[in-house]
mmCIF file of C-alpha atoms in Angstrom:
data_model
loop_
_atom_site.group_PDB
_atom_site.id
_atom_site.type_symbol
_atom_site.label_atom_id
_atom_site.label_comp_id
_atom_site.label_asym_id
_atom_site.label_seq_id
_atom_site.Cartn_x
_atom_site.Cartn_y
_atom_site.Cartn_z
ATOM 1 C CA MET A 1 18.250 -7.897 8.896
ATOM 2 C CA LYS A 2 17.144 -7.020 5.376
ATOM 3 C CA TYR A 3 13.389 -7.672 5.806
ATOM 4 C CA ILE A 4 11.358 -6.644 8.867
ATOM 5 C CA SER A 5 7.659 -7.117 9.544
ATOM 6 C CA GLU A 6 6.072 -5.621 12.631
ATOM 7 C CA ASN A 7 2.686 -6.674 14.037
ATOM 8 C CA ARG A 8 1.691 -8.477 10.799
ATOM 9 C CA LEU A 9 1.708 -12.139 11.848
ATOM 10 C CA GLN A 10 -1.173 -12.753 9.419
ATOM 11 C CA ASP A 11 1.426 -12.366 6.629
ATOM 12 C CA PHE A 12 3.070 -15.638 7.685
ATOM 13 C CA GLU A 13 2.241 -19.332 7.488
ATOM 14 C CA PHE A 14 3.466 -21.057 10.634
ATOM 15 C CA HIS A 15 2.328 -24.629 9.852
ATOM 16 C CA ASP A 16 5.345 -26.961 10.155
ATOM 17 C CA ALA A 17 7.643 -24.118 11.192
ATOM 18 C CA GLU A 18 10.290 -25.086 13.734
ATOM 19 C CA LEU A 19 11.000 -22.628 16.529
ATOM 20 C CA LEU A 20 14.020 -22.575 18.801
ATOM 21 C CA SER A 21 14.361 -20.195 21.708
ATOM 22 C CA ILE A 22 17.119 -17.626 21.665
ATOM 23 C CA SER A 23 16.184 -15.744 24.840
ATOM 24 C CA PHE A 24 13.481 -14.599 27.232
ATOM 25 C CA ILE A 25 14.583 -11.380 28.912
ATOM 26 C CA ASN A 26 12.360 -8.681 30.464
ATOM 27 C CA ASP A 27 9.170 -10.177 28.959
ATOM 28 C CA CYS A 28 10.716 -10.251 25.469
ATOM 29 C CA LEU A 29 10.652 -13.716 23.885
ATOM 30 C CA THR A 30 13.039 -14.139 20.963
ATOM 31 C CA LEU A 31 12.867 -17.254 18.780
ATOM 32 C CA GLU A 32 14.705 -18.492 15.723
ATOM 33 C CA ALA A 33 12.402 -19.949 13.037
ATOM 34 C CA ASP A 34 13.078 -22.446 10.269
ATOM 35 C CA TYR A 35 10.502 -23.398 7.605
ATOM 36 C CA LEU A 36 8.493 -20.221 8.194
ATOM 37 C CA ASN A 37 6.656 -19.032 5.083
ATOM 38 C CA VAL A 38 5.633 -15.521 4.091
ATOM 39 C CA HIS A 39 2.482 -14.984 2.007
ATOM 40 C CA SER A 40 2.735 -13.599 -1.516
ATOM 41 C CA ASP A 41 0.677 -10.506 -0.609
ATOM 42 C CA ALA A 42 3.023 -9.437 2.213
ATOM 43 C CA ILE A 43 4.786 -6.144 1.525
ATOM 44 C CA GLN A 44 8.196 -7.717 2.160
ATOM 45 C CA ASN A 45 7.673 -10.551 -0.335
ATOM 46 C CA PRO A 46 8.752 -9.476 -3.853
ATOM 47 C CA PHE A 47 7.641 -12.814 -5.354
ATOM 48 C CA ASP A 48 4.184 -13.675 -6.678
ATOM 49 C CA VAL A 49 4.062 -16.858 -4.611
ATOM 50 C CA ASP A 50 4.322 -17.727 -0.913
ATOM 51 C CA MET A 51 7.989 -18.166 -0.048
ATOM 52 C CA GLU A 52 9.909 -20.030 2.631
ATOM 53 C CA ILE A 53 12.247 -17.814 4.618
ATOM 54 C CA GLU A 54 15.784 -19.117 5.043
ATOM 55 C CA LYS A 55 15.952 -18.316 8.772
ATOM 56 C CA ALA A 56 13.840 -15.805 10.647
ATOM 57 C CA VAL A 57 14.045 -14.190 14.063
ATOM 58 C CA LEU A 58 10.747 -13.640 15.871
ATOM 59 C CA SER A 59 10.615 -11.209 18.797
ATOM 60 C CA PHE A 60 7.582 -10.792 21.028
ATOM 61 C CA SER A 61 7.884 -7.863 23.438
ATOM 62 C CA GLY A 62 5.490 -7.819 26.380
ATOM 63 C CA PHE A 63 5.028 -11.594 25.975
ATOM 64 C CA LYS A 64 2.500 -13.092 28.408
ATOM 65 C CA VAL A 65 1.227 -16.687 28.625
ATOM 66 C CA TYR A 66 -2.457 -17.077 29.584
ATOM 67 C CA SER A 67 -2.945 -20.826 29.403
ATOM 68 C CA TYR A 68 -1.209 -24.030 28.479
ATOM 69 C CA GLU A 69 -3.191 -27.165 27.616
ATOM 70 C CA ILE A 70 -1.414 -30.495 27.633
ATOM 71 C CA GLY A 71 -2.489 -32.759 24.786
ATOM 72 C CA ARG A 72 -4.441 -35.925 25.506
ATOM 73 C CA SER A 73 -4.314 -39.269 23.734
ATOM 74 C CA TRP A 74 -7.288 -40.144 21.557
ATOM 75 C CA THR A 75 -8.649 -43.540 20.559
ATOM 76 C CA ILE A 76 -11.044 -44.658 17.816
ATOM 77 C CA ASN A 77 -14.002 -46.802 18.846
ATOM 78 C CA GLU A 78 -15.628 -49.529 16.715
ATOM 79 C CA ALA A 79 -17.915 -46.944 15.086
ATOM 80 C CA GLY A 80 -14.878 -44.956 13.922
ATOM 81 C CA GLU A 81 -15.479 -42.121 16.400
ATOM 82 C CA TYR A 82 -12.640 -40.488 18.318
ATOM 83 C CA TYR A 83 -12.777 -40.310 22.099
ATOM 84 C CA THR A 84 -10.482 -39.730 25.026
ATOM 85 C CA ASP A 85 -10.766 -40.961 28.537
ATOM 86 C CA GLY A 86 -7.758 -39.014 29.787
ATOM 87 C CA PRO A 87 -8.207 -35.927 31.937
ATOM 88 C CA GLN A 88 -8.107 -32.499 30.349
ATOM 89 C CA VAL A 89 -5.229 -30.549 31.907
ATOM 90 C CA ILE A 90 -5.128 -26.794 31.405
ATOM 91 C CA LEU A 91 -2.607 -24.717 33.293
ATOM 92 C CA PHE A 92 -3.005 -20.977 33.912
ATOM 93 C CA ALA A 93 -0.864 -18.015 34.959
ATOM 94 C CA ASP A 94 2.536 -18.925 36.447
ATOM 95 C CA GLU A 95 2.088 -22.678 35.935
ATOM 96 C CA ALA A 96 1.270 -22.136 32.254
ATOM 97 C CA THR A 97 4.258 -19.826 31.809
ATOM 98 C CA GLN A 98 6.629 -22.291 33.483
ATOM 99 C CA ARG A 99 5.405 -25.210 31.351
ATOM 100 C CA PHE A 100 5.738 -23.226 28.118
ATOM 101 C CA MET A 101 9.185 -21.959 29.079
ATOM 102 C CA LYS A 102 10.221 -25.587 29.558
ATOM 103 C CA GLN A 103 8.980 -26.408 26.013
ATOM 104 C CA ARG A 104 10.794 -23.473 24.443
ATOM 105 C CA THR A 105 14.152 -24.973 25.412
ATOM 106 C CA ALA A 106 13.447 -27.781 22.916
ATOM 107 C CA LYS A 107 12.691 -27.391 19.225
ATOM 108 C CA ILE A 108 8.988 -26.513 18.863
ATOM 109 C CA THR A 109 7.171 -27.766 15.755
ATOM 110 C CA VAL A 110 4.104 -25.636 15.015
ATOM 111 C CA PHE A 111 0.875 -27.247 13.779
ATOM 112 C CA ASP A 112 -1.416 -24.233 13.943
ATOM 113 C CA PHE A 113 -0.990 -20.586 14.860
ATOM 114 C CA GLY A 114 -3.643 -17.912 14.974
ATOM 115 C CA ILE A 115 -5.694 -15.404 16.896
ATOM 116 C CA LYS A 116 -8.924 -16.032 18.780
ATOM 117 C CA ASP A 117 -11.973 -13.752 18.762
ATOM 118 C CA ASN A 118 -10.856 -12.229 22.075
ATOM 119 C CA GLY A 119 -7.516 -11.093 20.589
ATOM 120 C CA ILE A 120 -5.463 -13.766 22.342
ATOM 121 C CA TYR A 121 -3.079 -15.746 20.129
ATOM 122 C CA PHE A 122 -2.812 -19.532 20.214
ATOM 123 C CA MET A 123 -0.259 -22.027 19.015
ATOM 124 C CA ASP A 124 -0.823 -25.774 18.650
ATOM 125 C CA ALA A 125 2.559 -27.457 18.676
ATOM 126 C CA MET A 126 4.808 -30.210 19.935
ATOM 127 C CA ALA A 127 8.168 -30.221 21.674
ATOM 128 C CA ASP A 128 8.974 -32.136 24.872
ATOM 129 C CA ASP A 129 5.197 -32.480 25.310
ATOM 130 C CA PRO A 130 3.949 -34.501 22.324
ATOM 131 C CA PHE A 131 1.126 -31.985 21.797
ATOM 132 C CA PHE A 132 0.183 -28.745 23.507
ATOM 133 C CA THR A 133 -1.780 -25.549 22.986
ATOM 134 C CA VAL A 134 -0.459 -22.326 24.441
ATOM 135 C CA CYS A 135 -2.503 -19.101 24.532
ATOM 136 C CA PHE A 136 -0.575 -15.844 24.810
ATOM 137 C CA SER A 137 -0.487 -12.135 24.104
ATOM 138 C CA PHE A 138 2.237 -9.585 23.354
ATOM 139 C CA ASP A 139 2.635 -5.871 22.813
ATOM 140 C CA THR A 140 4.741 -6.044 19.648
ATOM 141 C CA ALA A 141 5.672 -8.897 17.310
ATOM 142 C CA THR A 142 8.597 -8.492 14.938
ATOM 143 C CA VAL A 143 9.678 -10.980 12.268
ATOM 144 C CA SER A 144 13.007 -10.303 10.578
ATOM 145 C CA TRP A 145 15.065 -12.178 7.991
ATOM 146 C CA ASP A 146 17.708 -11.730 5.302
ATOM 147 C CA ARG A 147 16.896 -14.201 2.527
ATOM 148 C CA PHE A 148 14.184 -16.278 0.934
ATOM 149 C CA GLU A 149 14.944 -19.994 0.653
ATOM 150 C CA LYS A 150 12.461 -21.322 -1.942
ATOM 151 C CA LYS A 151 8.771 -21.543 -2.784
ATOM 152 C CA ALA A 152 6.634 -22.574 0.176
ATOM 153 C CA TRP A 153 6.201 -26.352 0.383
ATOM 154 C CA TYR A 154 2.425 -26.119 -0.075
ATOM 155 C CA THR A 155 2.713 -24.277 -3.421
ATOM 156 C CA GLU A 156 4.386 -27.187 -5.189
ATOM 157 C CA PRO A 157 2.277 -29.834 -6.970
ATOM 158 C CA LYS A 158 1.299 -32.617 -4.649
ATOM 159 C CA CYS A 159 2.595 -36.029 -5.588
ATOM 160 C CA GLN A 160 0.128 -38.843 -5.105
ATOM 161 C CA CYS A 161 1.227 -42.414 -5.531
ATOM 162 C CA TYR A 162 -0.561 -45.643 -6.115
ATOM 163 C CA PHE A 163 0.909 -49.085 -5.851
ATOM 164 C CA TYR A 164 0.109 -52.344 -7.546
ATOM 165 C CA LEU A 165 1.502 -55.816 -7.479
ATOM 166 C CA ASN A 166 3.195 -56.967 -10.652
ATOM 167 C CA PHE A 167 3.153 -60.735 -11.007
ATOM 168 C CA THR A 168 5.834 -62.157 -13.309
ATOM 169 C CA LEU A 169 7.517 -65.482 -13.873
ATOM 170 C CA PHE A 170 10.234 -64.293 -11.508
ATOM 171 C CA GLY A 171 7.985 -63.398 -8.575
ATOM 172 C CA CYS A 172 5.728 -60.661 -7.310
ATOM 173 C CA PHE A 173 6.969 -57.053 -7.284
ATOM 174 C CA LEU A 174 5.444 -53.954 -5.714
ATOM 175 C CA GLU A 175 5.561 -51.053 -8.163
ATOM 176 C CA GLU A 176 5.080 -47.392 -7.272
ATOM 177 C CA HIS A 177 3.465 -45.042 -9.808
ATOM 178 C CA PRO A 178 3.488 -41.352 -8.863
ATOM 179 C CA PHE A 179 1.205 -38.787 -10.440
ATOM 180 C CA TYR A 180 0.803 -35.098 -9.753
ATOM 181 C CA LEU A 181 -2.377 -33.262 -8.870
ATOM 182 C CA PRO A 182 -2.964 -29.796 -10.289
#
């Protein structure tokens, strides 16, 4: 691979990245990543803007799962407040590892990825489970790739649209009018 980053996960934006498992051998988890972005200040990024990587390989040696929380459904009450009446299910140790390993066989879409104060990493995502949070650690994390795809999706101007009804002699038509925010 042309570009390699070791133990610098803070150089990457995982939101909306899609991960697919390649292997899990001898506590080394290897994943293929689409839609992974690298920040403009990363040493490996020669561009002055965050860039999407064409396809990356992530390797976590010494990978260990600490917990796995299954997402719950939430409802909005009449006051507009969210609540859940479902049980909170958090798995630990071997159960957590088994549940995550089941998810890794499907495509995982990442919502959030980061590190907690205690040095344990977390990932909020969905796969076979519609939402889950996995907490894990590793000895070494390596991200490698060959090419940049394009500017990261969040660097482009955001298109906002408004709609209005146009009444004419021939009927009523819904018209879309996009505009871009700076």
